[in-house]
Coordinates of C-alpha atoms in Angstrom, one line a residue:
M1 CA 0.0 0.0 0.0
S2 CA 1.4 3.4 -1.0
A3 CA 1.4 6.4 1.3
A4 CA -1.4 8.0 -0.6
Q5 CA -3.6 4.9 -0.4
M6 CA -2.8 4.4 3.3
L7 CA -3.8 8.0 4.0
A8 CA -7.0 7.8 2.0
S9 CA -7.9 4.5 3.8
W10 CA -7.3 6.2 7.1
I11 CA -9.5 9.1 6.2
K12 CA -12.3 6.9 4.9
D13 CA -12.1 5.0 8.3
Q14 CA -13.2 8.3 10.0
K15 CA -16.6 8.3 8.3
L16 CA -19.5 7.8 10.6
K17 CA -21.0 4.2 10.6
A18 CA -23.8 4.1 13.1
P19 CA -26.3 6.1 10.9
T20 CA -26.1 3.3 8.4
M21 CA -26.9 0.7 11.0
K22 CA -30.4 1.8 12.1
D23 CA -31.9 -1.6 11.4
G24 CA -29.0 -3.6 12.6
P25 CA -28.5 -5.4 16.0
S26 CA -28.4 -2.9 18.9
F27 CA -25.2 -4.5 20.3
Y28 CA -23.1 -3.6 17.2
R29 CA -24.9 -0.3 16.6
N30 CA -24.0 0.8 20.1
L31 CA -20.4 -0.1 19.6
E32 CA -20.4 1.9 16.3
E33 CA -22.0 4.9 18.1
A34 CA -19.2 4.9 20.6
L35 CA -16.6 4.7 17.8
D36 CA -18.4 7.4 15.9
V37 CA -17.5 9.9 18.7
R38 CA -13.9 9.3 17.8
R39 CA -14.6 9.4 14.0
A40 CA -16.4 12.8 14.4
D41 CA -13.3 14.2 15.8
H42 CA -10.9 12.4 13.3
S43 CA -9.4 10.6 16.3
M44 CA -10.4 7.1 15.4
F45 CA -7.4 4.7 15.8
T46 CA -6.9 2.4 12.8
R47 CA -4.5 -0.2 11.7
N48 CA -1.9 1.0 9.2
T49 CA 1.3 -0.3 7.6
S50 CA 3.9 2.5 7.4
A51 CA 5.4 3.0 3.9
W52 CA 9.0 3.0 5.4
K53 CA 8.6 -0.7 6.1
T54 CA 8.5 -1.4 2.3
G55 CA 11.5 0.9 1.7
S56 CA 9.4 3.5 -0.1
A57 CA 9.8 6.2 2.6
V58 CA 12.1 7.4 5.4
D59 CA 11.2 6.4 9.0
F60 CA 10.6 9.4 11.3
C61 CA 7.8 7.7 13.3
S62 CA 8.8 4.3 14.7
N63 CA 10.1 3.3 18.1
D64 CA 13.1 1.5 16.6
L65 CA 15.2 4.3 18.0
L66 CA 18.6 2.9 17.6
S67 CA 17.6 1.1 14.3
L68 CA 18.6 -2.3 15.8
G69 CA 15.4 -3.7 14.1
Q70 CA 15.7 -2.1 10.7
T71 CA 19.4 -2.9 10.4
G72 CA 18.9 -6.6 11.5
R73 CA 21.4 -6.2 14.4
M74 CA 18.8 -7.2 17.0
R75 CA 17.7 -10.2 15.0
S76 CA 21.3 -11.4 14.7
A77 CA 22.0 -10.9 18.4
F78 CA 18.8 -12.7 19.3
L79 CA 19.5 -15.7 17.1
E80 CA 23.0 -15.9 18.6
E81 CA 21.6 -15.9 22.1
L82 CA 19.2 -18.7 21.2
A83 CA 22.0 -20.7 19.6
R84 CA 23.9 -20.5 22.9
H85 CA 20.9 -22.3 24.5
P86 CA 19.7 -24.9 21.9
N87 CA 17.5 -26.8 24.3
F88 CA 15.4 -23.9 25.5
N89 CA 11.7 -24.3 26.1
L90 CA 9.2 -22.0 24.3
Y91 CA 6.9 -22.0 27.3
S92 CA 7.6 -20.8 30.9
G93 CA 5.2 -23.2 32.6
G94 CA 3.0 -20.8 34.7
S95 CA 3.2 -17.8 37.0
R96 CA 6.6 -16.7 38.4
L97 CA 5.3 -17.5 41.8
M98 CA 4.4 -21.1 40.8
D99 CA 6.1 -23.2 38.1
G100 CA 7.1 -20.2 35.8
N101 CA 10.4 -19.3 37.5
Y102 CA 13.6 -20.5 36.0
Q103 CA 17.3 -20.0 36.3
Y104 CA 17.8 -18.2 33.0
I105 CA 15.3 -15.4 33.8
E106 CA 16.9 -14.9 37.3
Q107 CA 20.3 -14.6 35.7
V108 CA 19.2 -12.1 33.1
E109 CA 17.4 -10.0 35.7
Q110 CA 20.5 -9.8 37.8
E111 CA 22.6 -8.8 34.8
I112 CA 20.2 -6.0 34.0
A113 CA 20.2 -4.8 37.6
D114 CA 24.0 -4.7 37.6
F115 CA 24.1 -2.8 34.4
H116 CA 21.8 -0.1 35.8
G117 CA 23.4 0.0 39.3
A118 CA 20.3 -1.4 41.0
E119 CA 19.9 -4.1 43.6
T120 CA 17.2 -6.1 41.8
A121 CA 15.3 -6.3 38.5
L122 CA 12.0 -7.8 37.5
I123 CA 11.1 -8.6 34.0
V124 CA 7.4 -8.1 33.0
G125 CA 5.4 -8.3 29.8
S126 CA 5.4 -4.6 28.8
G127 CA 5.8 -1.1 30.1
Y128 CA 2.0 -0.8 30.5
E129 CA 1.9 -4.0 32.6
A130 CA 4.9 -2.6 34.7
N131 CA 3.0 0.7 35.6
I132 CA -0.1 -1.2 36.5
A133 CA 1.9 -3.5 38.8
M134 CA 4.0 -0.7 40.3
Y135 CA 1.2 1.7 41.2
S136 CA -1.3 -1.0 42.3
A137 CA 1.2 -2.7 44.6
I138 CA 3.8 -0.2 45.9
P139 CA 1.8 2.7 47.5
R140 CA 0.5 1.7 50.9
P141 CA -2.6 3.0 52.6
G142 CA -1.9 6.6 53.8
D143 CA 0.8 7.3 51.2
A144 CA 0.4 10.0 48.6
I145 CA 1.4 10.1 44.9
V146 CA 2.6 13.4 43.5
Y147 CA 2.9 13.1 39.8
D148 CA 3.8 15.2 36.7
E149 CA 0.6 16.1 34.9
L150 CA 2.0 14.5 31.6
V151 CA 2.8 11.0 32.9
H152 CA 1.9 8.2 30.6
A153 CA -1.7 6.8 30.3
S154 CA -0.5 3.5 31.8
T155 CA 0.7 5.4 34.9
H156 CA -2.9 6.9 35.3
D157 CA -4.4 3.5 34.9
G158 CA -2.1 2.1 37.5
M159 CA -2.9 4.8 39.9
S160 CA -6.6 4.1 39.5
H161 CA -5.8 0.9 41.3
T162 CA -3.7 2.4 44.0
L163 CA -4.1 2.2 47.8
A164 CA -2.6 5.7 48.1
L165 CA -4.7 8.1 50.1
C166 CA -4.4 11.0 47.7
K167 CA -3.0 11.7 44.2
M168 CA -1.9 15.2 43.2
P169 CA -0.5 16.4 39.9
F170 CA 2.1 19.3 39.5
R171 CA 2.5 21.3 36.3
H172 CA 4.7 19.7 33.7
N173 CA 8.4 19.9 34.6
D174 CA 7.7 22.9 36.8
V175 CA 9.9 22.8 39.9
D176 CA 7.9 25.7 41.6
S177 CA 4.6 23.9 41.0
F178 CA 6.2 20.7 42.4
R179 CA 7.3 22.5 45.5
D180 CA 3.8 23.9 46.1
V181 CA 2.1 20.5 45.7
M182 CA 4.7 18.7 47.9
T183 CA 4.2 21.4 50.6
S184 CA 0.4 21.1 50.3
V185 CA 0.6 17.3 50.8
M186 CA 2.9 17.7 53.8
D187 CA 0.6 20.3 55.4
S188 CA -2.6 18.2 54.9
Q189 CA -1.3 14.8 55.7
P190 CA -0.1 14.3 59.4
A191 CA 1.1 10.8 58.8
I192 CA 3.3 12.0 56.0
R193 CA 4.5 15.0 58.0
D194 CA 5.6 12.8 60.9
G195 CA 7.4 10.4 58.5
S196 CA 5.3 7.4 59.1
R197 CA 3.8 7.5 55.5
S198 CA 5.5 8.4 52.2
I199 CA 5.1 10.6 49.2
L200 CA 5.7 8.7 46.0
V201 CA 6.9 11.1 43.2
S202 CA 6.0 9.8 39.6
V203 CA 8.0 11.4 36.8
E204 CA 9.3 10.2 33.3
S205 CA 12.9 10.9 32.4
V206 CA 11.8 11.8 28.8
Y207 CA 8.2 12.7 28.0
S208 CA 7.0 10.9 24.8
M209 CA 4.7 13.6 23.4
D210 CA 6.8 16.6 24.3
G211 CA 10.3 15.4 23.9
D212 CA 11.6 17.2 26.9
V213 CA 13.7 15.9 29.8
C214 CA 12.7 15.8 33.4
P215 CA 14.6 18.2 35.7
L216 CA 15.2 15.3 38.1
E217 CA 18.0 16.8 40.1
D218 CA 16.0 19.9 40.9
L219 CA 13.0 17.8 41.9
L220 CA 15.2 15.6 44.2
E221 CA 16.6 18.7 45.9
V222 CA 13.1 20.1 46.5
S223 CA 11.9 16.7 47.9
R224 CA 14.8 16.6 50.3
E225 CA 14.0 20.1 51.5
I226 CA 10.2 19.6 51.9
C227 CA 10.6 16.0 53.3
P228 CA 13.7 16.1 55.6
K229 CA 12.7 12.7 57.1
G230 CA 13.5 11.1 53.8
N231 CA 10.0 9.8 53.1
A232 CA 9.7 11.2 49.7
V233 CA 10.6 8.5 47.1
F234 CA 10.8 8.7 43.3
I235 CA 9.5 6.3 40.6
V236 CA 11.1 7.2 37.3
D237 CA 9.8 5.9 34.0
E238 CA 12.8 5.6 31.7
A239 CA 11.0 4.2 28.7
H240 CA 12.2 6.8 26.3
A241 CA 15.6 7.3 27.8
T242 CA 16.6 3.6 27.6
G243 CA 19.4 3.4 24.9
I244 CA 19.3 7.1 24.4
L245 CA 20.6 8.9 27.5
G246 CA 23.4 7.9 30.0
P247 CA 26.5 5.8 29.7
K248 CA 25.9 3.1 27.1
G249 CA 22.2 4.1 27.1
A250 CA 21.6 3.2 30.8
G251 CA 19.1 6.1 31.1
L252 CA 18.8 9.5 32.7
V253 CA 19.2 8.3 36.3
N254 CA 22.6 6.8 35.4
A255 CA 23.5 9.8 33.4
L256 CA 23.0 12.0 36.5
G257 CA 24.6 9.5 38.8
V258 CA 21.6 9.5 41.1
E259 CA 20.9 5.7 41.2
K260 CA 20.9 5.6 45.0
S261 CA 18.3 8.4 45.2
I262 CA 15.7 6.7 43.1
A263 CA 13.5 4.0 44.7
V264 CA 12.0 2.5 41.5
R265 CA 12.9 2.7 37.8
L266 CA 11.1 1.4 34.8
H267 CA 13.0 0.5 31.5
T268 CA 11.2 -0.8 28.5
C269 CA 12.7 -3.1 25.8
G270 CA 10.3 -2.4 23.0
K271 CA 11.8 0.9 21.8
A272 CA 15.6 1.4 21.6
M273 CA 16.3 -2.3 22.1
A274 CA 13.8 -3.4 19.4
S275 CA 12.4 -6.3 21.3
T276 CA 9.6 -6.6 23.8
G277 CA 9.0 -6.5 27.6
A278 CA 10.0 -4.2 30.4
V279 CA 12.1 -4.2 33.5
I280 CA 11.3 -2.9 37.0
L281 CA 14.4 -1.9 39.0
G282 CA 14.4 -1.5 42.8
N283 CA 15.6 -3.1 46.0
A284 CA 14.5 -6.5 47.3
S285 CA 11.6 -4.9 49.2
V286 CA 10.2 -3.4 46.0
R287 CA 10.6 -6.5 44.0
S288 CA 8.9 -8.7 46.7
T289 CA 6.1 -6.2 47.1
I290 CA 5.3 -6.2 43.4
M291 CA 5.5 -10.1 43.3
N292 CA 3.1 -10.3 46.2
F293 CA 0.6 -7.6 45.6
A294 CA 0.5 -6.8 41.9
R295 CA -2.3 -8.9 40.4
S296 CA -1.0 -8.3 36.9
V297 CA 2.3 -10.2 37.9
I298 CA 0.7 -12.8 40.2
Y299 CA -2.0 -13.9 37.8
T300 CA -0.1 -13.9 34.5
T301 CA 2.2 -16.4 32.8
A302 CA 5.9 -15.7 33.3
P303 CA 7.9 -14.3 30.4
S304 CA 9.0 -17.1 28.1
F305 CA 12.6 -18.0 27.3
P306 CA 12.6 -16.4 23.8
T307 CA 11.2 -13.2 25.3
V308 CA 13.9 -13.1 27.9
A309 CA 16.5 -14.0 25.3
A310 CA 15.5 -11.1 23.2
I311 CA 15.8 -8.8 26.3
R312 CA 19.2 -10.2 27.1
A313 CA 20.3 -9.7 23.4
G314 CA 19.3 -6.1 23.5
Y315 CA 21.1 -5.5 26.8
N316 CA 24.2 -7.2 25.5
L317 CA 24.3 -4.7 22.6
L318 CA 24.1 -1.8 25.0
K319 CA 26.7 -3.3 27.5
T320 CA 29.3 -4.0 24.8
G321 CA 29.0 -0.4 23.5
E322 CA 27.8 -1.5 20.1
T323 CA 25.0 1.1 20.2
Q324 CA 26.9 4.1 21.3
D325 CA 27.6 5.4 17.8
A326 CA 23.9 5.4 17.1
Q327 CA 23.2 7.0 20.5
G328 CA 25.5 9.9 19.6
H329 CA 24.3 10.1 16.0
I330 CA 20.8 10.7 17.2
Q331 CA 22.0 13.7 19.1
R332 CA 23.8 15.1 16.1
L333 CA 20.8 14.5 13.8
V334 CA 18.5 16.5 16.1
K335 CA 21.0 19.4 16.4
H336 CA 21.3 19.3 12.5
F337 CA 17.5 19.4 12.2
F338 CA 17.2 22.4 14.5
T339 CA 19.9 24.4 12.7
T340 CA 18.7 23.4 9.2
I341 CA 15.0 24.3 9.6
A342 CA 15.8 27.5 11.5
S343 CA 18.0 28.7 8.7
N344 CA 15.3 28.1 6.1
P345 CA 14.0 31.4 4.7
V346 CA 10.5 30.3 5.4
W347 CA 10.9 29.5 9.0
D348 CA 10.7 33.0 10.6
E349 CA 7.5 34.0 8.7
A350 CA 5.8 30.6 9.3
S351 CA 6.6 30.9 13.1
E352 CA 5.4 34.5 13.2
M353 CA 2.1 33.6 11.5
G354 CA 1.5 30.7 13.8
I355 CA 1.5 28.1 11.0
L356 CA 4.5 26.2 12.3
S357 CA 6.4 26.0 15.7
I358 CA 8.8 23.7 17.3
P359 CA 8.9 24.4 21.1
L360 CA 12.1 22.4 21.6
I361 CA 14.0 24.6 19.1
D362 CA 14.1 27.5 21.7
D363 CA 17.5 27.5 23.5
W364 CA 18.3 24.0 22.4
E365 CA 22.1 24.7 22.6
S366 CA 21.9 25.3 26.3
R367 CA 20.2 22.0 27.1
D368 CA 22.3 19.2 28.7
F369 CA 20.3 16.5 26.7
L370 CA 18.7 16.3 23.4
V371 CA 16.6 13.3 22.6
H372 CA 15.0 11.6 19.6
I373 CA 11.5 13.2 20.0
V374 CA 10.8 16.5 18.3
P375 CA 7.1 17.6 18.2
L376 CA 5.9 20.0 15.5
W377 CA 3.0 22.3 16.3
T378 CA 0.7 23.7 13.7
R379 CA -2.6 25.5 13.7
Q380 CA -5.1 22.9 14.9
R381 CA -6.1 20.5 12.1
Y382 CA -3.2 21.8 10.0
N383 CA -1.3 18.8 11.5
F384 CA -3.2 16.4 9.3
W385 CA -2.4 18.4 6.1
L386 CA 1.3 18.5 7.0
V387 CA 1.3 14.7 7.7
F388 CA -0.3 14.3 4.2
H389 CA 2.5 16.4 2.7
L390 CA 5.2 14.5 4.5
Q391 CA 3.8 11.1 3.7
L392 CA 3.4 11.9 0.0
S393 CA 6.9 13.3 -0.1
G394 CA 8.4 10.0 1.3
F395 CA 8.7 10.8 5.0
C396 CA 6.8 8.8 7.6
A397 CA 5.3 10.8 10.5
F398 CA 2.0 10.7 12.2
P399 CA -0.5 13.2 13.7
I400 CA -0.9 13.1 17.4
D401 CA -4.4 14.1 18.5
Y402 CA -6.8 13.7 21.3
P403 CA -7.1 11.5 23.4
T404 CA -3.4 10.9 23.2
V405 CA -2.8 14.6 24.0
P406 CA -5.3 17.1 25.5
K407 CA -7.8 18.7 23.2
G408 CA -6.4 21.8 21.4
Q409 CA -2.8 20.4 21.6
S410 CA -2.6 18.4 18.4
R411 CA 0.8 18.0 16.9
I412 CA 3.1 15.9 14.7
R413 CA 5.7 13.8 16.5
L414 CA 9.0 13.3 14.7
I415 CA 11.3 10.6 16.0
F416 CA 14.9 10.5 14.9
H417 CA 16.8 7.2 14.5
G418 CA 20.2 5.8 14.5
A419 CA 19.9 4.8 10.8
N420 CA 18.6 8.2 9.6
T421 CA 21.2 10.3 7.7
E422 CA 21.9 14.0 7.6
A423 CA 20.5 14.0 4.0
D424 CA 17.2 12.5 5.3
V425 CA 17.1 15.3 7.9
E426 CA 17.8 18.0 5.4
G427 CA 15.1 16.5 3.1
L428 CA 12.6 16.5 6.0
A429 CA 13.3 20.1 7.0
A430 CA 13.0 21.2 3.4
T431 CA 9.7 19.3 2.9
I432 CA 8.2 20.8 6.1
C433 CA 9.2 24.3 5.0
N434 CA 7.8 23.8 1.5
W435 CA 4.5 23.0 3.1
A436 CA 4.7 26.0 5.4
Q437 CA 5.3 28.2 2.4
E438 CA 2.2 26.7 0.7
M439 CA 0.1 27.5 3.8
I440 CA 1.5 31.0 4.0
D441 CA 0.5 31.6 0.3
I442 CA -3.0 30.2 1.0
E443 CA -3.6 32.3 4.0
K444 CA -2.3 35.5 2.3
K445 CA -4.8 35.0 -0.6
G446 CA -7.6 35.4 1.9
A447 CA -11.3 34.9 1.4
G448 CA -12.5 33.0 -1.8
A449 CA -9.1 31.3 -2.3
K450 CA -8.8 27.5 -2.3
K451 CA -8.0 26.7 1.3
V452 CA -6.8 23.1 1.0
P453 CA -3.1 22.5 0.2
K454 CA -2.2 20.2 -2.8
A455 CA -1.3 17.1 -0.8
A456 CA -4.6 17.2 1.1
Q457 CA -6.4 17.6 -2.2
Q458 CA -4.6 14.5 -3.6
V459 CA -5.6 12.4 -0.6
Y460 CA -9.1 13.6 -0.6
A461 CA -9.4 12.8 -4.3
L462 CA -8.2 9.2 -3.6
M463 CA -10.8 8.5 -0.9
A464 CA -13.5 7.7 -3.4
N465 CA -11.4 5.0 -4.9
V466 CA -10.3 3.2 -1.6

């Protein structure tokens, strides 16, 4: 399927269906009425096959951050790991707490813990499963959770099962807001104030929709000031920092050298390491608590040998330093993108007119870390038109819309990879600016002019033939 056909199919999937089912079974009609709410807002999720997977476009959308999947390096490492254990079982045999535990998984978990400078590690099925497990099991009655307002959906789902007495957000990456919320919790909760209960602080090292990095050291300093009894502990989701930040890709916590200050860390293996699963890091008390109180761990089959072998293969690539060139290359590509697009003659006018903005481009040279995620902001709904333009020009990127982000904050998320080239980045920047120029021309023509850009016209024309 070409990019144009994929886009046309996606748009056609946004057409309302319930009105055509008035005489159909109420069960299915009710389902379609619920889906029509999404379709009406063009936020209906559909299954798509990206054009980059067929070699007809450049990948600026996937989670294969270090390009270990695209280049086949992960496949080779995985097959080599399997070859070292020719008699492995495909099944695990049950829950980790019954017949599903085995020596190999224990060995790999300890290797991962050692790599990150943690006491223990626990492998689970996914980052989502990990957050459900952590927040349903770790907070005790009377504890409080203070969380960044932009934490992942799985963290919110986990917190919905928590025993914590209260949950309070602070403004995203805002240290002053964090201080205010921490002070409020201390003032309102006597058991926390006297040190008998705890505040669990939930943050992400890299935020997946904004591409910014947590001011972790500043938050730690405030927590020590507000909670001198040491009963403020941090849970750090490192999903988008794994393989990207820190020595050999060990994450933000390792990059800052604050391993001993963080109670719990989450690393996922389905992004930079191009495999699957996730790892929860903590001490023995944290691990035992999860294994005893997290229903998503207790009542599920343990990860199988091939799953754990894939995780080990990915970590071996990190540990041996084989991914460090890709890690550094991503930093250079993002810098090159910022300088290239900002030097384009269209950039200043497009920014001033509000047609295009890149929040992360401001003061990027002063930041300690640049990461692979760069969101592009346009006028609302223009993000779809820009995606059409990019896709038809051979660059894979997707619109991010509600409910993934709040209403009114739609954007396009660019993801840079180890296998992208400077030429790819230059072509991407030029294509974005070509679209911006087209939109500037359309807006300047005013009333009566054709308001839809050429790429969108082409996609809309294809809809009738899909």
